[in-house]
Amino acid sequence: MTNEIKTIPLASDHGGYEMKTFLAEKLRASGYEVVDYGTHTSESVDYPDMIHPLADAVAQGKFPLGIIMCGSGNGAQLAANKHKGVRAALCWNIELARLAREHNDANILSLPGRFIAFELAWEMVQVFLNTTFEGGRHENRVKKIEI
Ligand code: RB5
């Protein structure tokens, strides 16, 4: 843990459940508090049921950043981005996770739980949590995302 963010909310469906469990352990071992919005088993569920409450909490300012997962990462990202003020980025490598913060001021990282290695996901989470928005030329672009 290298910045001031101490509490990280996580949410997934069954497709991201194993990755979420892995990341929660890694985060806790690194000194973060984890708020787990579920799901809590590998039983099939509908991803919006877990993703919307997390995205709402981020939109309300309860957490600066959040991490979500489903099998592909697509459904989770689509649901999260319905919330005003949420900028959820679907990423599958470290550079994309870095750029999501530096250029897009993304506040939610969406991960494809069935398509990338868990260790890579953990590296991406660390980069996402410890990278700041560059501002500058990106400031206006990000402002223009909201309609
Ligand atoms: C669940 O089988 C799967 O459809 C879901 O995790 C996600 O990939 C949807 O976008």
CSV table of C-alpha atoms and ligand atoms in Angstrom, one decimal:
chain,number,residue,atom,x,y,z
A,1,MET,CA,0.0,0.0,0.0
A,2,THR,CA,1.7,3.2,-1.1
A,3,ASN,CA,-1.0,5.8,-1.2
A,4,GLU,CA,-3.7,7.1,1.1
A,5,ILE,CA,-6.5,4.9,-0.2
A,6,LYS,CA,-7.2,2.4,2.6
A,7,THR,CA,-10.5,0.7,1.7
A,8,ILE,CA,-11.2,-1.0,-1.5
A,9,PRO,CA,-14.7,-2.2,-2.6
A,10,LEU,CA,-14.9,-5.4,-4.6
A,11,ALA,CA,-17.8,-6.9,-6.5
A,12,SER,CA,-18.2,-9.8,-9.0
A,13,ASP,CA,-20.6,-12.3,-10.3
A,14,HIS,CA,-19.8,-16.1,-10.3
A,15,GLY,CA,-17.5,-15.5,-13.4
A,16,GLY,CA,-15.3,-13.3,-11.3
A,17,TYR,CA,-15.8,-14.9,-7.9
A,18,GLU,CA,-12.5,-16.8,-7.7
A,19,MET,CA,-10.5,-13.8,-8.9
A,20,LYS,CA,-12.3,-11.6,-6.4
A,21,THR,CA,-11.5,-14.1,-3.6
A,22,PHE,CA,-7.8,-14.1,-4.7
A,23,LEU,CA,-7.7,-10.3,-4.9
A,24,ALA,CA,-9.4,-9.8,-1.6
A,25,GLU,CA,-6.7,-11.9,0.1
A,26,LYS,CA,-3.9,-10.0,-1.6
A,27,LEU,CA,-5.4,-6.7,-0.7
A,28,ARG,CA,-5.9,-7.6,2.9
A,29,ALA,CA,-2.3,-9.0,3.1
A,30,SER,CA,-1.1,-5.7,1.8
A,31,GLY,CA,-2.9,-3.7,4.5
A,32,TYR,CA,-6.1,-2.6,2.7
A,33,GLU,CA,-9.5,-3.0,4.1
A,34,VAL,CA,-11.9,-4.8,1.7
A,35,VAL,CA,-15.6,-4.2,1.4
A,36,ASP,CA,-17.0,-7.2,-0.4
A,37,TYR,CA,-20.3,-6.6,-2.3
A,38,GLY,CA,-20.4,-10.2,-3.3
A,39,THR,CA,-21.1,-12.6,-4.8
A,40,HIS,CA,-20.1,-15.0,-2.1
A,41,THR,CA,-20.3,-18.3,-3.8
A,42,SER,CA,-19.6,-19.7,-7.3
A,43,GLU,CA,-23.4,-20.2,-7.8
A,44,SER,CA,-24.7,-18.5,-11.0
A,45,VAL,CA,-26.0,-15.0,-10.3
A,46,ASP,CA,-26.8,-11.8,-12.4
A,47,TYR,CA,-23.8,-9.5,-12.3
A,48,PRO,CA,-25.9,-6.2,-12.1
A,49,ASP,CA,-27.1,-7.3,-8.6
A,50,MET,CA,-23.6,-7.0,-7.2
A,51,ILE,CA,-22.1,-4.3,-9.5
A,52,HIS,CA,-24.8,-1.7,-9.1
A,53,PRO,CA,-24.4,-1.3,-5.3
A,54,LEU,CA,-20.7,-0.9,-5.6
A,55,ALA,CA,-21.0,1.5,-8.5
A,56,ASP,CA,-23.5,3.5,-6.5
A,57,ALA,CA,-21.2,3.7,-3.5
A,58,VAL,CA,-18.4,5.0,-5.8
A,59,ALA,CA,-20.7,7.5,-7.4
A,60,GLN,CA,-21.8,8.7,-3.9
A,61,GLY,CA,-18.1,9.3,-3.0
A,62,LYS,CA,-18.0,6.5,-0.4
A,63,PHE,CA,-14.9,5.1,-2.1
A,64,PRO,CA,-12.6,6.8,-4.5
A,65,LEU,CA,-11.8,3.6,-6.4
A,66,GLY,CA,-13.4,0.2,-6.9
A,67,ILE,CA,-12.6,-3.1,-8.5
A,68,ILE,CA,-15.2,-5.2,-10.3
A,69,MET,CA,-15.2,-8.5,-12.2
A,70,CYS,CA,-17.3,-10.9,-14.2
A,71,GLY,CA,-16.3,-13.6,-16.7
A,72,SER,CA,-15.5,-11.2,-19.5
A,73,GLY,CA,-15.4,-7.9,-17.5
A,74,ASN,CA,-17.8,-6.5,-20.1
A,75,GLY,CA,-21.1,-6.9,-18.2
A,76,ALA,CA,-19.7,-5.6,-15.0
A,77,GLN,CA,-18.2,-2.5,-16.8
A,78,LEU,CA,-21.5,-1.9,-18.7
A,79,ALA,CA,-23.5,-1.9,-15.5
A,80,ALA,CA,-21.1,0.3,-13.6
A,81,ASN,CA,-21.0,2.9,-16.3
A,82,LYS,CA,-24.7,3.5,-16.0
A,83,HIS,CA,-24.0,5.4,-12.8
A,84,LYS,CA,-23.4,9.2,-13.2
A,85,GLY,CA,-19.8,10.0,-12.1
A,86,VAL,CA,-18.6,6.4,-12.6
A,87,ARG,CA,-15.8,5.8,-15.1
A,88,ALA,CA,-15.3,2.1,-15.3
A,89,ALA,CA,-12.5,0.8,-17.5
A,90,LEU,CA,-12.3,-2.8,-18.8
A,91,CYS,CA,-8.6,-3.7,-18.7
A,92,TRP,CA,-6.6,-6.8,-19.4
A,93,ASN,CA,-2.9,-5.7,-19.0
A,94,ILE,CA,-0.9,-3.5,-16.8
A,95,GLU,CA,-0.4,-0.6,-19.3
A,96,LEU,CA,-4.2,-0.4,-19.9
A,97,ALA,CA,-4.8,-0.2,-16.1
A,98,ARG,CA,-2.2,2.6,-15.8
A,99,LEU,CA,-3.7,4.5,-18.7
A,100,ALA,CA,-7.2,4.2,-17.4
A,101,ARG,CA,-6.0,6.2,-14.3
A,102,GLU,CA,-3.5,8.5,-16.0
A,103,HIS,CA,-5.7,9.5,-19.0
A,104,ASN,CA,-9.3,8.7,-18.2
A,105,ASP,CA,-9.4,9.2,-14.4
A,106,ALA,CA,-11.2,5.8,-14.3
A,107,ASN,CA,-12.6,5.2,-10.8
A,108,ILE,CA,-13.5,1.6,-11.3
A,109,LEU,CA,-11.3,-1.2,-12.8
A,110,SER,CA,-13.2,-4.0,-14.5
A,111,LEU,CA,-11.4,-7.2,-14.9
A,112,PRO,CA,-12.1,-10.3,-17.1
A,113,GLY,CA,-12.2,-13.0,-14.4
A,114,ARG,CA,-12.1,-15.9,-16.8
A,115,PHE,CA,-9.5,-14.5,-19.3
A,116,ILE,CA,-6.4,-13.3,-17.4
A,117,ALA,CA,-4.1,-14.8,-14.8
A,118,PHE,CA,-4.9,-13.9,-11.2
A,119,GLU,CA,-1.4,-12.8,-10.6
A,120,LEU,CA,-1.6,-10.4,-13.5
A,121,ALA,CA,-4.9,-9.1,-12.2
A,122,TRP,CA,-3.2,-8.4,-8.8
A,123,GLU,CA,-0.4,-6.5,-10.5
A,124,MET,CA,-3.0,-4.5,-12.5
A,125,VAL,CA,-4.9,-3.7,-9.3
A,126,GLN,CA,-1.8,-2.4,-7.6
A,127,VAL,CA,-1.0,-0.2,-10.6
A,128,PHE,CA,-4.6,1.1,-10.8
A,129,LEU,CA,-4.7,1.9,-7.1
A,130,ASN,CA,-1.3,3.7,-7.1
A,131,THR,CA,-1.5,5.7,-10.3
A,132,THR,CA,-2.9,9.3,-10.4
A,133,PHE,CA,-4.8,11.2,-13.1
A,134,GLU,CA,-2.5,13.2,-15.2
A,135,GLY,CA,-5.0,16.1,-15.7
A,136,GLY,CA,-3.7,18.6,-18.3
A,137,ARG,CA,-5.0,17.9,-21.8
A,138,HIS,CA,-7.1,15.0,-20.4
A,139,GLU,CA,-9.1,17.1,-18.0
A,140,ASN,CA,-11.5,18.5,-20.6
A,141,ARG,CA,-11.8,15.2,-22.4
A,142,VAL,CA,-12.9,13.5,-19.2
A,143,LYS,CA,-15.3,16.3,-18.4
A,144,LYS,CA,-16.9,15.8,-21.8
A,145,ILE,CA,-17.7,12.1,-21.1
A,146,GLU,CA,-20.7,13.0,-19.0
A,147,ILE,CA,-23.8,13.9,-21.0
B,1,RB5,C1,-21.5,-15.3,-16.8
B,1,RB5,O1,-21.5,-16.6,-17.4
B,1,RB5,C2,-20.9,-14.3,-17.8
B,1,RB5,O2,-21.8,-14.1,-18.8
B,1,RB5,C3,-20.6,-13.0,-17.0
B,1,RB5,O3,-19.7,-13.3,-16.0
B,1,RB5,C4,-20.0,-11.9,-17.8
B,1,RB5,O4,-19.0,-12.4,-18.6
B,1,RB5,C5,-20.9,-11.1,-18.6
B,1,RB5,O5,-20.6,-10.1,-19.2
